[in-house]
Tab-separated table of C-alpha atoms in Angstrom:
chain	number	residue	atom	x	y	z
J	30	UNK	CA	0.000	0.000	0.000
J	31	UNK	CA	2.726	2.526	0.632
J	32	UNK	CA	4.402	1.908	-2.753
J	33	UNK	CA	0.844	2.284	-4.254
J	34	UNK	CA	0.290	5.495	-2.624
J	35	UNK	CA	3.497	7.109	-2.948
J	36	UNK	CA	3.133	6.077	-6.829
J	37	UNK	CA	-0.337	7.752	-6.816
J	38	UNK	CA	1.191	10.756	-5.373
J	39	UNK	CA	3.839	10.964	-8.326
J	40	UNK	CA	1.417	11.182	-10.656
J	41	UNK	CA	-1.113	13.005	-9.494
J	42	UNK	CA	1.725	15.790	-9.130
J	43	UNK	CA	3.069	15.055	-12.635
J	44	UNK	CA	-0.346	15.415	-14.080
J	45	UNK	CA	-1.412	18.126	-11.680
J	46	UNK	CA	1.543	20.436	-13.233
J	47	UNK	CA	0.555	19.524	-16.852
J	48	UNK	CA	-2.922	20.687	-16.328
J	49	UNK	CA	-1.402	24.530	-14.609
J	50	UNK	CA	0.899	24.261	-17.615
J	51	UNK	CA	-1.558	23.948	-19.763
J	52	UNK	CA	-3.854	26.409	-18.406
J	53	UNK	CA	-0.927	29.224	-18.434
J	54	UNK	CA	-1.072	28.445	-22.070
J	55	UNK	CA	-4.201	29.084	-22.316
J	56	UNK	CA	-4.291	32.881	-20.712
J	57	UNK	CA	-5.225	31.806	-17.186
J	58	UNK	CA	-2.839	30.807	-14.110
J	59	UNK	CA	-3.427	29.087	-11.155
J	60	UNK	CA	-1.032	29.341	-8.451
J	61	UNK	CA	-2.916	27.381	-5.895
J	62	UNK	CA	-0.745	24.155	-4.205
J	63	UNK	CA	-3.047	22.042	-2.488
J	64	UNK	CA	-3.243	18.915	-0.902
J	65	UNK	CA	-3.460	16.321	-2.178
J	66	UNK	CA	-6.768	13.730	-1.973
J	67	UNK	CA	-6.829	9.873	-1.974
J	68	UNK	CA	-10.392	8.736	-1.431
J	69	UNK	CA	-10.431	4.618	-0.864
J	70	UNK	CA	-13.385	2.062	-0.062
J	71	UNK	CA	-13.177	-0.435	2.423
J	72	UNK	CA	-14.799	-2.418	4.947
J	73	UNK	CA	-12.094	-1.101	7.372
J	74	UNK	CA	-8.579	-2.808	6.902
J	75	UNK	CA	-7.467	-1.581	3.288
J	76	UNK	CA	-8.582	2.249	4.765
J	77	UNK	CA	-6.652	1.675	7.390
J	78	UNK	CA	-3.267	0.895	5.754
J	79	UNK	CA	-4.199	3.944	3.433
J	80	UNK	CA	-4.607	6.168	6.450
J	81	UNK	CA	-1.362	5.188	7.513
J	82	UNK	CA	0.711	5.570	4.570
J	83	UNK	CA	-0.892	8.407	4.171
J	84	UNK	CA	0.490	10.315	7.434
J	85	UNK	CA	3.790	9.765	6.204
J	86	UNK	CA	2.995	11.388	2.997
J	87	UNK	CA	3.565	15.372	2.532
J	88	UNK	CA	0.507	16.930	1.394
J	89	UNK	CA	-1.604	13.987	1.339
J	90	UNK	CA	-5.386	13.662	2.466
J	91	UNK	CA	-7.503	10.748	2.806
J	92	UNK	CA	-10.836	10.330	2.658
J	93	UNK	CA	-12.367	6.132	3.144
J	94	UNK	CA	-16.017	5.479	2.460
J	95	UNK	CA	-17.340	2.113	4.313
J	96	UNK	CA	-19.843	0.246	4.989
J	97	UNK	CA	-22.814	0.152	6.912
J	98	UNK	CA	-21.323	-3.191	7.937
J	99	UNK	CA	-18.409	-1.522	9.329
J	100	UNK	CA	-17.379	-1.889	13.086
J	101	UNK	CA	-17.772	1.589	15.217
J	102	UNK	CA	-14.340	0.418	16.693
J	103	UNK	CA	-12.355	0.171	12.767
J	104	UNK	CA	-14.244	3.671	12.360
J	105	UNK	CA	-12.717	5.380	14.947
J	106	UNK	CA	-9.732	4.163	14.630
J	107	UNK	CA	-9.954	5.376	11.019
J	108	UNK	CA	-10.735	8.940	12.490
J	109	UNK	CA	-7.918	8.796	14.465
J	110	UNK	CA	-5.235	8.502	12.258
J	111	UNK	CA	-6.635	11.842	10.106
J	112	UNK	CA	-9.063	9.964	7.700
J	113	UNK	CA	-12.019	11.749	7.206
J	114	UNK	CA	-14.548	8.736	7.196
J	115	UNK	CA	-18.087	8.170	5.623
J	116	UNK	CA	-20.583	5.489	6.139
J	117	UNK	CA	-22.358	4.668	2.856
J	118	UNK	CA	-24.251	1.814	1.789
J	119	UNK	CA	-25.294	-1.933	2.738
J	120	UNK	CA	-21.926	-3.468	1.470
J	121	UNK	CA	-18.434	-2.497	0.182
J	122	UNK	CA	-19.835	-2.653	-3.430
J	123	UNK	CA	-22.047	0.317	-2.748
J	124	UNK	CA	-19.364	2.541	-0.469
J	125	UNK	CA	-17.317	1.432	-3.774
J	126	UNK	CA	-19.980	3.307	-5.842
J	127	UNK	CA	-19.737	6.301	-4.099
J	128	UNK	CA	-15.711	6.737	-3.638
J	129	UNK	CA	-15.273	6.267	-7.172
J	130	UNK	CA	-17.951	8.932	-8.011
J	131	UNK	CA	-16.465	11.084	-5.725
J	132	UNK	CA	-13.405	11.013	-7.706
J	133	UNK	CA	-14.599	11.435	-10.991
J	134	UNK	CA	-16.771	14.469	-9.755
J	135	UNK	CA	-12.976	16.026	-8.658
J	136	UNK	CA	-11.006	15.262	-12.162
J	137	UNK	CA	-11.815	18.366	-13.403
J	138	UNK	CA	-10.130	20.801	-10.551
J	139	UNK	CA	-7.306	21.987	-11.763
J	140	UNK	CA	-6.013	22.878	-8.509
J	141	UNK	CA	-7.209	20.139	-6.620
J	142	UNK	CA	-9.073	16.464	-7.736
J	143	UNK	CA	-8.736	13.319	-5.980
J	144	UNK	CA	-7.396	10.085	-6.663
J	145	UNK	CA	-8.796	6.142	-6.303
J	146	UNK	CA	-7.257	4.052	-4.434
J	147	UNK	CA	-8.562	0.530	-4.418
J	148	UNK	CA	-8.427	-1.589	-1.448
J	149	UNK	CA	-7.662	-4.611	-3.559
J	150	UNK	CA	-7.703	-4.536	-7.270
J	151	UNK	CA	-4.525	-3.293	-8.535
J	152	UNK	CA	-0.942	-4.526	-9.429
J	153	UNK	CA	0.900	-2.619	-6.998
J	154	UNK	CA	-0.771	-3.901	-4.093
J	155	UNK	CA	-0.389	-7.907	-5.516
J	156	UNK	CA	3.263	-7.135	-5.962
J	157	UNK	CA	3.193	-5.708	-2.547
J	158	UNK	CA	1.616	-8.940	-1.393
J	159	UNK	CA	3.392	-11.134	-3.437
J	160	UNK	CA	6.408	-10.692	-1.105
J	161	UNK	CA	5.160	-12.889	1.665
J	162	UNK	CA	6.370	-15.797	-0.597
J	163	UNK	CA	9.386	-14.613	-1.327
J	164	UNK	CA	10.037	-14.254	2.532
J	165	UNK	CA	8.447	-17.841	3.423
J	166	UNK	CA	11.129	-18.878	0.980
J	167	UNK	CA	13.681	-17.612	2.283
J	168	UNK	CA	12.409	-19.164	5.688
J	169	UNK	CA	12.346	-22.242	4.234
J	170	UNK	CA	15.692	-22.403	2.639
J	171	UNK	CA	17.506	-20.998	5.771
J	172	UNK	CA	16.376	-22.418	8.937
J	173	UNK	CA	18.417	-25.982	9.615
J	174	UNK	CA	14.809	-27.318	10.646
J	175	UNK	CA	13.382	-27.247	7.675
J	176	UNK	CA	16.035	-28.430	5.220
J	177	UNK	CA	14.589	-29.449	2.351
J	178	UNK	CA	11.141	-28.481	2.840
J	179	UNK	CA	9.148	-27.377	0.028
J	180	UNK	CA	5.624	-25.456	0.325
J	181	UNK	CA	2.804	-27.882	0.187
J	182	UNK	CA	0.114	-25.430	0.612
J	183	UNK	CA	-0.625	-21.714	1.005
J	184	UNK	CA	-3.922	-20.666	2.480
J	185	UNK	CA	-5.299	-17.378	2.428
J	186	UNK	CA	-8.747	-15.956	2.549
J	187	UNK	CA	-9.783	-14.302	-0.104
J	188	UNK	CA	-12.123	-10.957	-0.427
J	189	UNK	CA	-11.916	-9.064	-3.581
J	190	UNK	CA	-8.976	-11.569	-4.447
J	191	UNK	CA	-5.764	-8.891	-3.906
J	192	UNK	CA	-3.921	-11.323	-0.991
J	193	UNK	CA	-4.466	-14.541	-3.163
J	194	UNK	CA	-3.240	-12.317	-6.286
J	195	UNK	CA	0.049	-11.852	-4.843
J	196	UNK	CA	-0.169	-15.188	-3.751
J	197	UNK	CA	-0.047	-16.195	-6.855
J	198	UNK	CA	2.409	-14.124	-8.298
J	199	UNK	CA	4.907	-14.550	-5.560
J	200	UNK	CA	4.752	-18.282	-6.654
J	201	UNK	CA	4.983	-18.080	-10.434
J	202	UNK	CA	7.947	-15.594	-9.914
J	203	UNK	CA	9.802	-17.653	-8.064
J	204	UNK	CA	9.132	-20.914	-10.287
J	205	UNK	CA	10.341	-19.417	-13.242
J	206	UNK	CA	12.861	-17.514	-11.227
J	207	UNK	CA	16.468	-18.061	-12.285
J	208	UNK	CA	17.611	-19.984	-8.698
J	209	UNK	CA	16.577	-23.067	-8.772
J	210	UNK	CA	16.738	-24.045	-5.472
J	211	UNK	CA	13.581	-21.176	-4.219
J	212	UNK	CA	11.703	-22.776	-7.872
J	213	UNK	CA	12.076	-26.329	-6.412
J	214	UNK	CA	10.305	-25.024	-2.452
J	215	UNK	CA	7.069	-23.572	-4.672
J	216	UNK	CA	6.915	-26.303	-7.357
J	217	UNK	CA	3.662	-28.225	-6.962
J	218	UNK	CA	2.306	-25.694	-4.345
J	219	UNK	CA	-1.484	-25.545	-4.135
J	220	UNK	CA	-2.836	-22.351	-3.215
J	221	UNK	CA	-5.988	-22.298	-0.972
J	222	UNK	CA	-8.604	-19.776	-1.552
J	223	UNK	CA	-10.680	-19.400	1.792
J	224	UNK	CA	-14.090	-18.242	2.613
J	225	UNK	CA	-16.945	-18.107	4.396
J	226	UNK	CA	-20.456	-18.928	3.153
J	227	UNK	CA	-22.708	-15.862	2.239
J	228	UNK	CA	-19.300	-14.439	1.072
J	229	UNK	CA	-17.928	-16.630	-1.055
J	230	UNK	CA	-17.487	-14.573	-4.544
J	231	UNK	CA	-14.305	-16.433	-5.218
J	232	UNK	CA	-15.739	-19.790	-4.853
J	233	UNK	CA	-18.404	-18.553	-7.655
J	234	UNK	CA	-16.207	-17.589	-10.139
J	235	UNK	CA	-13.927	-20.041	-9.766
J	236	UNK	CA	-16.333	-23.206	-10.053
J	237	UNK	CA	-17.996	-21.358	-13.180
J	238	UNK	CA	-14.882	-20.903	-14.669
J	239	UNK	CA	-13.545	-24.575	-14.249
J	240	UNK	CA	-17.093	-25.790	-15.251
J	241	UNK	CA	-16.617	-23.574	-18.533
J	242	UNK	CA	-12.902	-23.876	-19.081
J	243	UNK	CA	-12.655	-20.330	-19.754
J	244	UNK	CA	-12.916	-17.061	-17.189
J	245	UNK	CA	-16.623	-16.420	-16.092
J	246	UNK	CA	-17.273	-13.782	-13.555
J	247	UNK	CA	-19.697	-14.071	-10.586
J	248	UNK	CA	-21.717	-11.647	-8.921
J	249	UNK	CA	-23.237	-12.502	-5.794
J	250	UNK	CA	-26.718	-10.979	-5.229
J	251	UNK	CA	-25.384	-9.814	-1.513
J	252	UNK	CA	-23.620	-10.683	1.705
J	253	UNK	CA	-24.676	-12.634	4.303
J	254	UNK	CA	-21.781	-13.697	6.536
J	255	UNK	CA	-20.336	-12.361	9.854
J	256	UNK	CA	-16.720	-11.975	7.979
J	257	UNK	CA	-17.836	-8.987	6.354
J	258	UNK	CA	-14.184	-8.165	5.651
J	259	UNK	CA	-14.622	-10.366	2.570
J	260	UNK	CA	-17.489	-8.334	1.582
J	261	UNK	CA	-16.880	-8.029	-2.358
J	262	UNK	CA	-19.653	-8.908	-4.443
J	263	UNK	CA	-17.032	-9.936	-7.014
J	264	UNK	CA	-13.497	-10.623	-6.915
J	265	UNK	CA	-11.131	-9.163	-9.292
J	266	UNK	CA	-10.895	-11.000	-12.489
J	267	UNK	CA	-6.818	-11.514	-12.197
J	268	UNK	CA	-8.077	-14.060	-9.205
J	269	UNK	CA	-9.118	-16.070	-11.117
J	270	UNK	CA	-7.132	-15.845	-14.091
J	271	UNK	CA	-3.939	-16.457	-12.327
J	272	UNK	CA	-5.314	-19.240	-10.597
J	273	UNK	CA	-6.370	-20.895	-13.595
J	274	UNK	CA	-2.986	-20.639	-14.522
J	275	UNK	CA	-1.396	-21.578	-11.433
J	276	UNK	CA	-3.852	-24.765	-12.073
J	277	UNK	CA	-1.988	-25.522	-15.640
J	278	UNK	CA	0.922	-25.641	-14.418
J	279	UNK	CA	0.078	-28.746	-12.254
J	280	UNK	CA	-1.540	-30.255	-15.361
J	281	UNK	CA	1.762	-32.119	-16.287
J	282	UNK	CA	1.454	-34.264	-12.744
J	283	UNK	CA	3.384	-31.411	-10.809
J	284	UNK	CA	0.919	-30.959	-8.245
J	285	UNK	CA	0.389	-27.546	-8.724
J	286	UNK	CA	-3.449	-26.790	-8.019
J	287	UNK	CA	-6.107	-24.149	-6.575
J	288	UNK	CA	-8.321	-25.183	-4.041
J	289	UNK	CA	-11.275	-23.281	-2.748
J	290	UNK	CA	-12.713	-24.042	0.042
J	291	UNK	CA	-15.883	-22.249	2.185
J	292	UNK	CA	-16.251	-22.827	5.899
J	293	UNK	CA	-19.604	-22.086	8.135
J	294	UNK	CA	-19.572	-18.908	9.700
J	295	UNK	CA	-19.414	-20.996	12.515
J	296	UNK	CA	-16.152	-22.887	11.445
J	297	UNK	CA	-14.438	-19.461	11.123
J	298	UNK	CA	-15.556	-18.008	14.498
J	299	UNK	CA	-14.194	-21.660	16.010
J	300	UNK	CA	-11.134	-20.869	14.329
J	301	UNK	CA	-10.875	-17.757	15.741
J	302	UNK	CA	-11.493	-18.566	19.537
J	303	UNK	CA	-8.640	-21.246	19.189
J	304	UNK	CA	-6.215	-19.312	17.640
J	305	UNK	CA	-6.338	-17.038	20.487
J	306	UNK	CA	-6.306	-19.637	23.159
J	307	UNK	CA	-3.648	-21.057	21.343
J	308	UNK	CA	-1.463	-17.973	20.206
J	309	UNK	CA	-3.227	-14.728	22.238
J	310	UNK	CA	-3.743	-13.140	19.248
J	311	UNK	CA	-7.057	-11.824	18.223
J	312	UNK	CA	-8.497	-12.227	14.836
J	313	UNK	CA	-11.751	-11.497	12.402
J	314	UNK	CA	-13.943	-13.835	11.208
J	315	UNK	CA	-12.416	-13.274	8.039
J	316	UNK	CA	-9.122	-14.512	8.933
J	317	UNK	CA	-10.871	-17.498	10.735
J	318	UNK	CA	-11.951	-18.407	7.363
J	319	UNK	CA	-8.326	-19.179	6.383
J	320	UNK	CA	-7.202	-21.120	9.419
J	321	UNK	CA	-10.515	-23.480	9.580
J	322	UNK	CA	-8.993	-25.738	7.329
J	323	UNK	CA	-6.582	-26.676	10.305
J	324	UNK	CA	-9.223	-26.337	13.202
J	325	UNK	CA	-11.972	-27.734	11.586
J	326	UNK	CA	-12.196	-31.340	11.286
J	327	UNK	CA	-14.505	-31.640	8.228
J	328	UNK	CA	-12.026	-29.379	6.121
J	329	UNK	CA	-8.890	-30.801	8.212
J	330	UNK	CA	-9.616	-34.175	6.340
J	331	UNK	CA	-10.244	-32.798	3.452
J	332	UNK	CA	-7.101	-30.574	3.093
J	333	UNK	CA	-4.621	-33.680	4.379
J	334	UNK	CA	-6.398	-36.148	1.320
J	335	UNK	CA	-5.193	-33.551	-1.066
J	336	UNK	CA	-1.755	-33.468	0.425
J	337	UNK	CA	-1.284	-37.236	0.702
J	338	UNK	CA	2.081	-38.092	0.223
J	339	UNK	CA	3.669	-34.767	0.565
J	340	UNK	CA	5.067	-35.555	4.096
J	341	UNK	CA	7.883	-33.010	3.447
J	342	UNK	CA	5.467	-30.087	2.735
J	343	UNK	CA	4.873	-27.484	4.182
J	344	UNK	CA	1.527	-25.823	5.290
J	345	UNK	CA	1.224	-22.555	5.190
J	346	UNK	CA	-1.457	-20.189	6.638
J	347	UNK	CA	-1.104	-16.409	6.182
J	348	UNK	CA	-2.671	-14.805	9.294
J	349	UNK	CA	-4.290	-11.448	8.142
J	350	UNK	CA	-5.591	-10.422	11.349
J	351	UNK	CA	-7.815	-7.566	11.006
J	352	UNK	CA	-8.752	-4.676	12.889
J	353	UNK	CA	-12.625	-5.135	13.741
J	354	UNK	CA	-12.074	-7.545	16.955
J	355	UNK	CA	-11.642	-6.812	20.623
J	356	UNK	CA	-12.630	-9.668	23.504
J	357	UNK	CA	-16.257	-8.522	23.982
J	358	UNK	CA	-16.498	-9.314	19.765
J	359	UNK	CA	-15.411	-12.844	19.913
J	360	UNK	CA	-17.068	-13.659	22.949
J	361	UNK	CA	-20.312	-12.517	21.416
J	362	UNK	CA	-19.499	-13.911	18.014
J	363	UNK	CA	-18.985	-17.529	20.211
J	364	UNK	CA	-21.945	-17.434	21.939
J	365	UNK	CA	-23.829	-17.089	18.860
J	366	UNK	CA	-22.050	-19.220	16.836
J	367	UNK	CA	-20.942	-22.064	19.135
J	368	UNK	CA	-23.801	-21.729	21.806
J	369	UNK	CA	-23.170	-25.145	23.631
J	370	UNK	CA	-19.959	-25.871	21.751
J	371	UNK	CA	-17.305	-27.126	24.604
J	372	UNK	CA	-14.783	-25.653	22.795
């Protein structure tokens, strides 16, 4: 996000000159210097790492739109790093609406404007992303414990589709990369695309487009899950083209394969509550969706049969975290989801 934005800021300024340039040109001057504007959607975390970045940009503004979904806790905390904050809308698709409308009502300020950011569909922020491989890599190939490991699986849970995007990059970089010994850890990976149900756009365009054999988009008619982190209507279309991809790579008997699987709302929130007992960290619902495949038994099984005979594999969950949870959340997110649930 911070190479995004301070590439957004670039520009903007490049074309922001232009357009005085132009206008002195033209007669009329404009000696105005404003700040600048970056307006974002998101259903909390993507504003938040755009509010940050965003403090340690000069001249820089932000404005978010969310959710009505959105947590009164993420909103203040958007508030209180300088974003100015509006609630819009019964999803992110609609607060998504709005921010871009915003911008296109500024484009024509010369001394001013805005810019989009989006909280998951562009090739900056996959690049950004894509990184986390190259560091599990490095990991991998270092530490004497796990000589000669290789990466069996990658889970991640999947919203609009940016994390598994650069997923998926980070892995195709590396297996065509020129060292062969990082190619061999991420040959014959599968990639896990996790969600919950109610919210599982992914899962919709990715079944339709291996039913098809070529790329068929998804809408879903609306959101109905408690992980409304992975509120997108739609993922990005590079989802599931790169996993398709990722998917023919594997067709020679490498191994190499997307999964997607969709846990219960009640699976994820279990995930959650043993995570923390087990590592006192606190996470959404959303990142419960990518670590049910461990703590849930019926995906457990079901994640191990794909893995059979890859002993020396490793599994690999990335941990998003989140901002919208605090103790009173997941014990009310428990009780309603695993009312009489020992665990």
């Amino acid at each position: 996000m911070a190479h995004l934005c301070a590439t957004v800021q670039k520009v903007y300024s490049a074309n922001r000159k232009q357009k005085q340039q132009q206008a002195g040109d033209a007669g009329s001057s404009d000696s105005r210097n404003p700040r600048m504007k970056v307006i974002s959607s998101s259903g909390g975390n993507a504003g938040l790492a755009v509010t940050t970045v965003a403090r340690n940009i000069p001249e820089m503004d932000v404005s978010v739109v969310v959710p009505e979904t959105t947590k009164a806790m993420v909103i203040e905390k958007l508030r209180s790093l300088g974003a100015e904050v509006t609630v819009h809308g019964e999803n992110w698709n609609s607060a998504d609406i709005l921010a871009r409308k915003w911008v296109e009502e500024a484009k024509e300020d010369i001394g001013g404007g805005a810019v989009y950011v989006s909280p998951y569909d562009n090739p900056l922020l996959w690049t950004g992303h894509s990184t986390v491989v190259d560091e599990i890599i490095t990991q991998l190939s270092e530490s004497p414990s796990s000589a000669n490991m290789k990466i069996g699986a990658m889970l991640a849970s999947v919203g609009g589709g940016g994390l598994i995007c650069g997923i998926l990059e980070g892995i195709e970089r590396n297996y065509y990369g020129e060292n062969e010994s990082r190619a061999s850890i991420v040959r014959g990976s599968k990639v896990v695309a996790c969600e919950t149900e109610g919210a599982s756009s992914f899962a919709a365009s990715f079944n339709a487009s291996s039913a098809s054999k070529e790329i068929s988009m998804v809408r879903l008619d609306s959101i109905d899950s408690v992980a409304t982190s992975l509120g997108a209507l739609e993922v990005t279309s590079a989802a599931i083209q790169r996993a398709h991809r990722h998917q023919e790579r594997g067709e020679d008997g490498g191994g190499d394969d997307v999964l997607s699987y969709v846990c219960t709302d009640a699976e994820a929130i279990d995930a959650c509550t043993k995570f923390a007992t087990e590592h006192r960290m606190l996470i959404e619902p959303a990142c419960g969706a990518a670590l049910a495949p461990l703590y849930s038994e019926r995906l457990r099984s079901k994640l191990l049969q794909e893995l059979q005979g890859d002993e020396n594999r490793a599994i690999v969950v990335e941990v998003c975290g989140g901002s919208g949870v605090n103790l009173d959340l997941l014990a009310g997110w428990k009780s309603q989801f695993l009312a009489g649930d020992a665990s």
